[in-house]
PDB file of C-alpha atoms and ligand atoms in Angstrom:
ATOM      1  CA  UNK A   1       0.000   0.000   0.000  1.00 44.00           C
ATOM      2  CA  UNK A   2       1.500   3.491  -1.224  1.00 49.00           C
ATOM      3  CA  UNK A   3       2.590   5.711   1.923  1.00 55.00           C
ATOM      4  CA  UNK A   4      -0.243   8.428   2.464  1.00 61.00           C
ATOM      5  CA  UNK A   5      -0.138  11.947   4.675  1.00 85.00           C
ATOM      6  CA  UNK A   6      -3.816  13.251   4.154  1.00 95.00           C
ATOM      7  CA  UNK A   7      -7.125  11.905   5.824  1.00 97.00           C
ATOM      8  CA  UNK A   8      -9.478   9.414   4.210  1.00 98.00           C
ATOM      9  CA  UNK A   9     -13.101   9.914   5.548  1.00 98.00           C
ATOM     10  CA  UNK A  10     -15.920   8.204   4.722  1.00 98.00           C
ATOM     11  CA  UNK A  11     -19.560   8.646   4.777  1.00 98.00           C
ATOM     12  CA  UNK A  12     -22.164   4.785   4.880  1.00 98.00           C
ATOM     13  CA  UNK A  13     -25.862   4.528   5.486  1.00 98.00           C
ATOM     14  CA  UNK A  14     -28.862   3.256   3.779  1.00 97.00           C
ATOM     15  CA  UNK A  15     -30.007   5.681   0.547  1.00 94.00           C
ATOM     16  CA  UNK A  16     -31.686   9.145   2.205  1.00 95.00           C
ATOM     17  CA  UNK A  17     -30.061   8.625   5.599  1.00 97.00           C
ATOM     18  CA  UNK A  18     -28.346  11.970   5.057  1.00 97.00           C
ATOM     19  CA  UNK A  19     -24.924  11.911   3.582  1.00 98.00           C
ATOM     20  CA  UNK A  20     -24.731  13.743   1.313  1.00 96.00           C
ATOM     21  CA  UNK A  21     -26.078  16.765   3.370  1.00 97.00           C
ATOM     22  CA  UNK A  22     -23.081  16.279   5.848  1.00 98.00           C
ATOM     23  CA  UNK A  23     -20.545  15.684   3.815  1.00 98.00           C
ATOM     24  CA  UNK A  24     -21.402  19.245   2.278  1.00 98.00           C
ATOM     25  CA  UNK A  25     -21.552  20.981   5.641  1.00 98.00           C
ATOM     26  CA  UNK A  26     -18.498  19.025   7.059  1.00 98.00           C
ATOM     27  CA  UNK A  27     -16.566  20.087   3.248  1.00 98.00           C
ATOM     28  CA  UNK A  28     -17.857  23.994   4.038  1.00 98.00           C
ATOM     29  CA  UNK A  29     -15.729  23.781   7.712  1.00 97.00           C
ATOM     30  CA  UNK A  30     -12.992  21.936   6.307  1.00 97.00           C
ATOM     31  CA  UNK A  31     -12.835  24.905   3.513  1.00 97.00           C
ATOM     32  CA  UNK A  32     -13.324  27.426   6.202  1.00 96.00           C
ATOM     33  CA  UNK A  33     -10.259  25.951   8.134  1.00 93.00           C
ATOM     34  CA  UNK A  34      -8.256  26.353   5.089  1.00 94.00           C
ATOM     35  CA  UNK A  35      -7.856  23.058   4.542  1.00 95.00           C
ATOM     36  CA  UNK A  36      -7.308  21.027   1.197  1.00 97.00           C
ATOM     37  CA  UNK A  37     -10.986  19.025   0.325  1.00 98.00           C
ATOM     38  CA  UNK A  38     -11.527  16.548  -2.069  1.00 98.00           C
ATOM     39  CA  UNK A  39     -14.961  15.320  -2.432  1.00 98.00           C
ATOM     40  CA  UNK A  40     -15.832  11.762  -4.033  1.00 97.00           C
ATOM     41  CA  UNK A  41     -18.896   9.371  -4.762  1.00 95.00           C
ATOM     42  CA  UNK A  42     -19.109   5.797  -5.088  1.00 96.00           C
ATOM     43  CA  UNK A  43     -19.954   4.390  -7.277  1.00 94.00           C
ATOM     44  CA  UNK A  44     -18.628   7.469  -9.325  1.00 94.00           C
ATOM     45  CA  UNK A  45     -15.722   9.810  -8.949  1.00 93.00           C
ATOM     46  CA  UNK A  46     -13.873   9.348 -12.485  1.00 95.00           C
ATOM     47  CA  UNK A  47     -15.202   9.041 -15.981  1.00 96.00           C
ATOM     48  CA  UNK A  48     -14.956   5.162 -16.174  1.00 97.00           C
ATOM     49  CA  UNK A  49     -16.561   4.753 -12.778  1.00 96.00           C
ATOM     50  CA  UNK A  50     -19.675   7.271 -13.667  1.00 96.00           C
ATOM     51  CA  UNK A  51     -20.429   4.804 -16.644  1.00 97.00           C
ATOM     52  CA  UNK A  52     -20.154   2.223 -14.082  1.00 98.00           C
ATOM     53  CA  UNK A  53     -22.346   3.762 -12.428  1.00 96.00           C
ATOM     54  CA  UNK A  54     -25.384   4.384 -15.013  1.00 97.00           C
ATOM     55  CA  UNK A  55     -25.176   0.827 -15.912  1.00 97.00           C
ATOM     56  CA  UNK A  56     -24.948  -0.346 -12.071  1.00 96.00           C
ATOM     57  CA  UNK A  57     -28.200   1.980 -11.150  1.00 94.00           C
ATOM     58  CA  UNK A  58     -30.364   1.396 -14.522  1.00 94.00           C
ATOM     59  CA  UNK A  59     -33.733  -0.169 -13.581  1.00 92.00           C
ATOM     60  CA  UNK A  60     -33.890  -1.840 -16.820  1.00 94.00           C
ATOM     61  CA  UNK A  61     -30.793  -3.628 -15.248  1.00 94.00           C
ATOM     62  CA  UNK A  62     -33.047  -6.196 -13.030  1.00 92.00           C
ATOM     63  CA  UNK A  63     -31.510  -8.878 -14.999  1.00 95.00           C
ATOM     64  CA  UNK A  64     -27.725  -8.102 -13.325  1.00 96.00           C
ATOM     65  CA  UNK A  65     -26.481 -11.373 -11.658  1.00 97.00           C
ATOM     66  CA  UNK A  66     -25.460 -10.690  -8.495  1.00 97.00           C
ATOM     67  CA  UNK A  67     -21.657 -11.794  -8.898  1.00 97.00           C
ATOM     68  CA  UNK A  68     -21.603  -9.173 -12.275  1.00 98.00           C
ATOM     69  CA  UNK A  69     -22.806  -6.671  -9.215  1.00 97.00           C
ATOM     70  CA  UNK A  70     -19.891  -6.572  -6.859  1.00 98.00           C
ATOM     71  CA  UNK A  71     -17.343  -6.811  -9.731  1.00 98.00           C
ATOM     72  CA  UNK A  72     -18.980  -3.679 -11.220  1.00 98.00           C
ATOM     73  CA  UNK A  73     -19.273  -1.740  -7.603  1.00 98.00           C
ATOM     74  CA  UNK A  74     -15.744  -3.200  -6.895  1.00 98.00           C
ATOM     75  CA  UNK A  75     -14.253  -1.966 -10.545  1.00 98.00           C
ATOM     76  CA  UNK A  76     -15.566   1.204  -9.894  1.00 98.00           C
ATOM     77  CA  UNK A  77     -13.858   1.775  -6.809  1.00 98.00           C
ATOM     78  CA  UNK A  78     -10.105   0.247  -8.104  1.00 98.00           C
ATOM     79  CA  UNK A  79     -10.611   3.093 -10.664  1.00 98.00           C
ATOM     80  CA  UNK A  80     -11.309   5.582  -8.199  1.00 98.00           C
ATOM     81  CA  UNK A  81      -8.876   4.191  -5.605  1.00 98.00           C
ATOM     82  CA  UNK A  82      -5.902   4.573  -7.933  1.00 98.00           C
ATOM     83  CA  UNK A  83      -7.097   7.949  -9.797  1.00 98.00           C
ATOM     84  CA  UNK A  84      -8.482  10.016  -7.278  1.00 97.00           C
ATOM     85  CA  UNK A  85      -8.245   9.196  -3.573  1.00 98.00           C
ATOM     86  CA  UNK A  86      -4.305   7.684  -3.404  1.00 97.00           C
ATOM     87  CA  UNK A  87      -3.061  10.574  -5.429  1.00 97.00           C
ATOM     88  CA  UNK A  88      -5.024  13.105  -3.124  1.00 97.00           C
ATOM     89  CA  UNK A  89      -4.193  11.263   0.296  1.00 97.00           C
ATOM     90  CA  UNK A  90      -0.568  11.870  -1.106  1.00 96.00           C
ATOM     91  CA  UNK A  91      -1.017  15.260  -1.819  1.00 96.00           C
ATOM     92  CA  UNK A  92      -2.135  15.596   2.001  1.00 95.00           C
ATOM     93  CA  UNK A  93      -5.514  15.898   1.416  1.00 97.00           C
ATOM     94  CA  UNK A  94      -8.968  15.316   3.091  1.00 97.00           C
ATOM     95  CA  UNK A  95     -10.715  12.703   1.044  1.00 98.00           C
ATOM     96  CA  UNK A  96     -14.401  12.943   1.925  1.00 98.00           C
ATOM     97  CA  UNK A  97     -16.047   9.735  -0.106  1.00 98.00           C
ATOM     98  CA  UNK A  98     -19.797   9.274  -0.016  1.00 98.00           C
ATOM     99  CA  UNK A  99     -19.531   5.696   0.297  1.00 98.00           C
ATOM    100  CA  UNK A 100     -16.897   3.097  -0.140  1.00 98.00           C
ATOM    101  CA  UNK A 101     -15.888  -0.759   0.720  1.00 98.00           C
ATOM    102  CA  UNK A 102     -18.340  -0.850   3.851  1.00 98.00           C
ATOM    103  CA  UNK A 103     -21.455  -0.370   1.040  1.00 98.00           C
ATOM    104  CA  UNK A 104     -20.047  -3.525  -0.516  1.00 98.00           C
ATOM    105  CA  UNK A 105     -20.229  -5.223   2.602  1.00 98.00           C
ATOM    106  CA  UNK A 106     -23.324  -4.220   3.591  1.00 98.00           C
ATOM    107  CA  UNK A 107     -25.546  -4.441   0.360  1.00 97.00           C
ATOM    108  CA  UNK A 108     -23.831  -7.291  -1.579  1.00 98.00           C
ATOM    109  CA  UNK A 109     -22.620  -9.184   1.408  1.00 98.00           C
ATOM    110  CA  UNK A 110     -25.372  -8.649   4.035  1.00 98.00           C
ATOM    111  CA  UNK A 111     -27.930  -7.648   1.762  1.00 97.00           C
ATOM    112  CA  UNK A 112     -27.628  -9.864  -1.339  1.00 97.00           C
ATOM    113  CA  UNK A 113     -26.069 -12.794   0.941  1.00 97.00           C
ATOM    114  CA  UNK A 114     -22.897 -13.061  -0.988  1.00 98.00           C
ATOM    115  CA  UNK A 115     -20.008 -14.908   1.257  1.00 98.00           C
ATOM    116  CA  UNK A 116     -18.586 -12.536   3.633  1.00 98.00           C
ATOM    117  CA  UNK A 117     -15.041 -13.973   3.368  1.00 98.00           C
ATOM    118  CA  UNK A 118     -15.178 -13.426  -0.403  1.00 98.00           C
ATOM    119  CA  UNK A 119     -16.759  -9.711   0.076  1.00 98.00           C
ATOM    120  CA  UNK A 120     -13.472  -9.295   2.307  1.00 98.00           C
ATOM    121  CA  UNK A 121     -11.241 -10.472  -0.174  1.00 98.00           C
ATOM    122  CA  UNK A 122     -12.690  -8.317  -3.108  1.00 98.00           C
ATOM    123  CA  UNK A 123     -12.616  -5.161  -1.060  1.00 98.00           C
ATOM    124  CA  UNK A 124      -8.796  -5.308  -0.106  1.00 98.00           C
ATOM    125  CA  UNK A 125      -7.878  -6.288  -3.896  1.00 98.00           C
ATOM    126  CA  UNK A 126     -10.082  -3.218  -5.406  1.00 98.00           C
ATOM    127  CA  UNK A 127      -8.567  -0.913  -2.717  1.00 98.00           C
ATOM    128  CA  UNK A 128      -4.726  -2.634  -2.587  1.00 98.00           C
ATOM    129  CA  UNK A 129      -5.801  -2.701   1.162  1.00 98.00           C
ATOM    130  CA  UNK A 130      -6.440   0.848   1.499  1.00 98.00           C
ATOM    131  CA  UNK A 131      -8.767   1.905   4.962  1.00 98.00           C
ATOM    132  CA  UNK A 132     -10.694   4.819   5.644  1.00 98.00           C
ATOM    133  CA  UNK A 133      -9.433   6.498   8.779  1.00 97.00           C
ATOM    134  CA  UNK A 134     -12.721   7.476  10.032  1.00 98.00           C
ATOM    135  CA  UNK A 135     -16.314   5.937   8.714  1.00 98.00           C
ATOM    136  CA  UNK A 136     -19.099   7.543   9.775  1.00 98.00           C
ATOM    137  CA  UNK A 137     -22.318   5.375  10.539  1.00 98.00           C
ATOM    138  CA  UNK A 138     -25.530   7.719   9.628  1.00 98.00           C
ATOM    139  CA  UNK A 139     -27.542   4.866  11.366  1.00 98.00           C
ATOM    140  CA  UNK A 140     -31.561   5.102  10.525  1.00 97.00           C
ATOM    141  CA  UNK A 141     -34.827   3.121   9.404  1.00 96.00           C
ATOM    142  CA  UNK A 142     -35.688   2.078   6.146  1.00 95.00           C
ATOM    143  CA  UNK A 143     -39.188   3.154   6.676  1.00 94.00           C
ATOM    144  CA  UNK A 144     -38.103   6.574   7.459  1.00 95.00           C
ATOM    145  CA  UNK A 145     -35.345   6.637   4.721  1.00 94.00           C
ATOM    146  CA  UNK A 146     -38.411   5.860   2.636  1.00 91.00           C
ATOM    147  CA  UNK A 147     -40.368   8.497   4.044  1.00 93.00           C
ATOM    148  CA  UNK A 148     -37.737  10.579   3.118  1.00 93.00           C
ATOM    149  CA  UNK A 149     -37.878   9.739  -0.333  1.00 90.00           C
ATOM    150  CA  UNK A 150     -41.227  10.237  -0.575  1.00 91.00           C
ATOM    151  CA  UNK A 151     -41.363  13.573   0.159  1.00 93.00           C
ATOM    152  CA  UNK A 152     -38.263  14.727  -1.794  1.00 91.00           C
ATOM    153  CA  UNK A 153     -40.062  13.138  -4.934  1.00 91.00           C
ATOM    154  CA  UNK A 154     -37.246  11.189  -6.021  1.00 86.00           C
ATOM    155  CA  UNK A 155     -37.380   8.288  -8.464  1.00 88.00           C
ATOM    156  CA  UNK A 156     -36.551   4.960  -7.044  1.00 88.00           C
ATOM    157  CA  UNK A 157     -33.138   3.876  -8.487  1.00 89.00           C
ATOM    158  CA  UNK A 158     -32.386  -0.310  -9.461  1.00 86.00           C
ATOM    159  CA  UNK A 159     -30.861  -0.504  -5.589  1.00 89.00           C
ATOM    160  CA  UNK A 160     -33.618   1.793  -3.935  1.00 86.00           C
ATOM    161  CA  UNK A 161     -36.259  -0.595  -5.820  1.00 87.00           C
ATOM    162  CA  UNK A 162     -35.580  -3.702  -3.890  1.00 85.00           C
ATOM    163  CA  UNK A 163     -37.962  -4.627  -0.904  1.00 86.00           C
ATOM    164  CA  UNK A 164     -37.939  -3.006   2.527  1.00 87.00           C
ATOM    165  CA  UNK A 165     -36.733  -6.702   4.052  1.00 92.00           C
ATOM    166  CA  UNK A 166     -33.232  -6.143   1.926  1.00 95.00           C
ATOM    167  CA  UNK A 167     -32.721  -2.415   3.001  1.00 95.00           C
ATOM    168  CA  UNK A 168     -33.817  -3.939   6.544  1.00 96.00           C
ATOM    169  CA  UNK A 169     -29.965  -6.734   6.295  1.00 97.00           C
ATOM    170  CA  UNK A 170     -28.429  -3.642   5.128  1.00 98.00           C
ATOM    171  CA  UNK A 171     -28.707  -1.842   8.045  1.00 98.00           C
ATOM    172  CA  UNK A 172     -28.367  -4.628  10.262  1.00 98.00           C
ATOM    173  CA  UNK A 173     -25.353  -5.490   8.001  1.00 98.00           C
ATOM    174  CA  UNK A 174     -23.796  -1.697   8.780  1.00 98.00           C
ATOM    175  CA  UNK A 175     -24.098  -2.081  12.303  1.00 98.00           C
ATOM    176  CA  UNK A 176     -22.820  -5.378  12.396  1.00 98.00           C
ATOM    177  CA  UNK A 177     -19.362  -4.051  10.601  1.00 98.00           C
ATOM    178  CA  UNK A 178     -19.390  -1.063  12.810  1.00 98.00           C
ATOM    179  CA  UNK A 179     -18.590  -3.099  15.609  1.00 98.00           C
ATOM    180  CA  UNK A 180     -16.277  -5.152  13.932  1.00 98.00           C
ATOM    181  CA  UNK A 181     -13.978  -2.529  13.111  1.00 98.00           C
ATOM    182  CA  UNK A 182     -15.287  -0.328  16.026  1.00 98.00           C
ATOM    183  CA  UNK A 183     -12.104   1.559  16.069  1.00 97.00           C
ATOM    184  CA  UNK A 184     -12.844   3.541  13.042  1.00 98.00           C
ATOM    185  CA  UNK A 185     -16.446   3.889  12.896  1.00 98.00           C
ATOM    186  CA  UNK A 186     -18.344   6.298  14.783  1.00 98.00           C
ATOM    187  CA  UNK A 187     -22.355   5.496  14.599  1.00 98.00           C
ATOM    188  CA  UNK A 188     -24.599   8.329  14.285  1.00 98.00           C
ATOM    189  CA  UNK A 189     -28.195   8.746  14.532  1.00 98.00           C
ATOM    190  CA  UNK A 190     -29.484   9.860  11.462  1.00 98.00           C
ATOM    191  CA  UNK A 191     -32.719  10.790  12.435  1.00 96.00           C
ATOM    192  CA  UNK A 192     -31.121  13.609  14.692  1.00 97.00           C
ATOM    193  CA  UNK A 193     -31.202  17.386  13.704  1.00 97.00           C
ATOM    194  CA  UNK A 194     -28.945  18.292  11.015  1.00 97.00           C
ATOM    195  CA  UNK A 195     -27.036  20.687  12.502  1.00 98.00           C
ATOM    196  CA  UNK A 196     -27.067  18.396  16.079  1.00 98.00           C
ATOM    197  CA  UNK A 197     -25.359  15.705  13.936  1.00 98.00           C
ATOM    198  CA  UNK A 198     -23.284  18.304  11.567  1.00 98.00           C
ATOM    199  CA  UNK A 199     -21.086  19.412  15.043  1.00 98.00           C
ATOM    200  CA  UNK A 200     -20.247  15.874  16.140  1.00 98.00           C
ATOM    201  CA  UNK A 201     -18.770  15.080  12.963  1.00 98.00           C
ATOM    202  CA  UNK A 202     -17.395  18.221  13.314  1.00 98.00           C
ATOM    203  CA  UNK A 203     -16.140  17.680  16.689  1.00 97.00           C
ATOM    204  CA  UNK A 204     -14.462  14.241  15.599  1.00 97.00           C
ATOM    205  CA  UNK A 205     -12.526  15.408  12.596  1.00 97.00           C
ATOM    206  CA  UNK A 206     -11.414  18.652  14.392  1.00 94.00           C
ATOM    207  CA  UNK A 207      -9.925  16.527  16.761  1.00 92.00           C
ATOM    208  CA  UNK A 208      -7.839  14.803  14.157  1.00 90.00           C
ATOM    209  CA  UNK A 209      -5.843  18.167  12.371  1.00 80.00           C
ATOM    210  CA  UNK A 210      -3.727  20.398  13.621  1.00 63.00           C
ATOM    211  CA  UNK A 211      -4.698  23.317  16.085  1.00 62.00           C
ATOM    212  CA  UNK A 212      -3.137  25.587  13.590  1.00 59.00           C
ATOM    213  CA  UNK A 213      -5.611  24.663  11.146  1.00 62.00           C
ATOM    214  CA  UNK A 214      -9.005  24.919  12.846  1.00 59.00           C
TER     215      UNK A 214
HETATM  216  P1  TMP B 301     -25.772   6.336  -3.951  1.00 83.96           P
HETATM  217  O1  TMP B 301     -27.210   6.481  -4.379  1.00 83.96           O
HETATM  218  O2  TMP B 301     -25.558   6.526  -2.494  1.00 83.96           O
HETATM  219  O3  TMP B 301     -24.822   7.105  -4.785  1.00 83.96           O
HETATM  220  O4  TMP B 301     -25.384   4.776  -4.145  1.00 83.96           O
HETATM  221  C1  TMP B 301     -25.823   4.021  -5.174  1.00 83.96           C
HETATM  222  C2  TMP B 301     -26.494   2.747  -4.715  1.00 83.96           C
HETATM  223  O5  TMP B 301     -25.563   1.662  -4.831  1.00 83.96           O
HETATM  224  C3  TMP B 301     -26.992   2.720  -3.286  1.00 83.96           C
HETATM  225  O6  TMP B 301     -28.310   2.181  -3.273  1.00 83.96           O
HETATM  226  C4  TMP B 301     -26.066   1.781  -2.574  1.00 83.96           C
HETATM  227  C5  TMP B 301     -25.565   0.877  -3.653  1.00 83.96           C
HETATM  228  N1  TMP B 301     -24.195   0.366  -3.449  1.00 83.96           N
HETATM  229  C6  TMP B 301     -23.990  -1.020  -3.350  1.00 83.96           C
HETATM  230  O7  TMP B 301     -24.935  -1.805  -3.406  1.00 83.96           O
HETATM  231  N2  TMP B 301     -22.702  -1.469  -3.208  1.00 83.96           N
HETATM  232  C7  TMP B 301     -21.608  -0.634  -3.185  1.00 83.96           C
HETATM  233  O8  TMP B 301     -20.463  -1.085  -3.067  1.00 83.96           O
HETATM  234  C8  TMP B 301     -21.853   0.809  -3.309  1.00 83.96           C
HETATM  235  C9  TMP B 301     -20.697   1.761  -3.299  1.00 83.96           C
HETATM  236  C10 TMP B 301     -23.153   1.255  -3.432  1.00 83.96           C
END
């Protein structure tokens, strides 16, 4: 694994459990402190992975085997991995990725059922081993993730289509890993305030740069 000085940070949770709003907010304080931001999606990020992307979220796509799945999420990510995040890490950078090897886990693993050992072993070789140093957890119920959805008026996408009992593993799934590898995750409740849950992520990456720079 290439030698890295910045901080990798990354953002899991079912679909409308709040991400994306936080990792906007915590990129606006990270700005504000003057420091270096680089902000990612999975899967996404580089021109190869986007057209990963359409083709992973296509609802026309119901015929996608569920091995094709992970290699596509996983391809994605090597292409991001060695484009984007270990070039910016190197750089010094904050890498703030919505999403990353703990979705894989989650939705193809506990989700789709796929062998957790072989999940593993597919995450470290599209990544070349490479952690986050902080995950946060935005922990909250498919039914009101649904709700949610719902009343933004979004369109369902192929993942957001499948029943209530799948998104019900994933979270399971998340919470499950989160204690595995306890000593990176931090578990949030993402039916809390915005702003309530905006200064404890806050509070946990301040702690982790340099007085100078806050
Ligand atoms: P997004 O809507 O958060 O950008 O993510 C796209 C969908 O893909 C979302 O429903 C979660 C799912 N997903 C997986 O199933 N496995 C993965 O490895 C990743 C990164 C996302």
């Amino acid at each position: 694994m290439a030698e890295t000085k910045g901080l990798f940070v990354t953002f899991e949770g079912i679909d409308f459990s709040g991400k994306t709003t936080q990792i906007s907010l915590l990129r606006d304080r990270l700005l504000e402190a003057g420091l270096d931001v680089l902000v990612v999606r999975e899967p996404g990020g580089t021109a190869i992975s986007e057209k990963i992307r359409t083709i992973l979220l296509d609802r026309d796509h119901d015929a996608l085997s569920e091995r094709a799945e992970i290699f596509l999420y996983s391809a994605a990510r090597a292409q991001i991995v060695d484009e984007q995040i270990v070039p910016a890490l190197q750089q010094g950078k904050v890498i703030l990725c919505d999403r990353y090897f703990d979705s894989t886990t989650a939705y193809q693993g506990y989700g789709r059922g796929l062998d957790l050992t072989i999940v593993d072993t597919i995450n470290s070789f599209a990544t070349n081993g490479l952690e986050p140093d902080i995950t946060f957890l935005l922990d909250i119920a498919p039914e009101m993730a649904a709700r949610r959805r719902v009343a933004q008026g979004a369109a369902p996408d192929r993942m957001e289509l499948q029943a209530g009992a799948f998104h019900q593993r994933v979270r399971e799934g998340y919470l499950q890993i989160s204690r595995k590898h306890s000593h990176r995750f931090r578990v949030l409740d993402a039916a809390r305030a915005t702003q309530d849950l905006a200064a404890e992520i806050w509070e946990t990456i301040r702690q982790t740069i340099p007085p100078s720079q806050q």
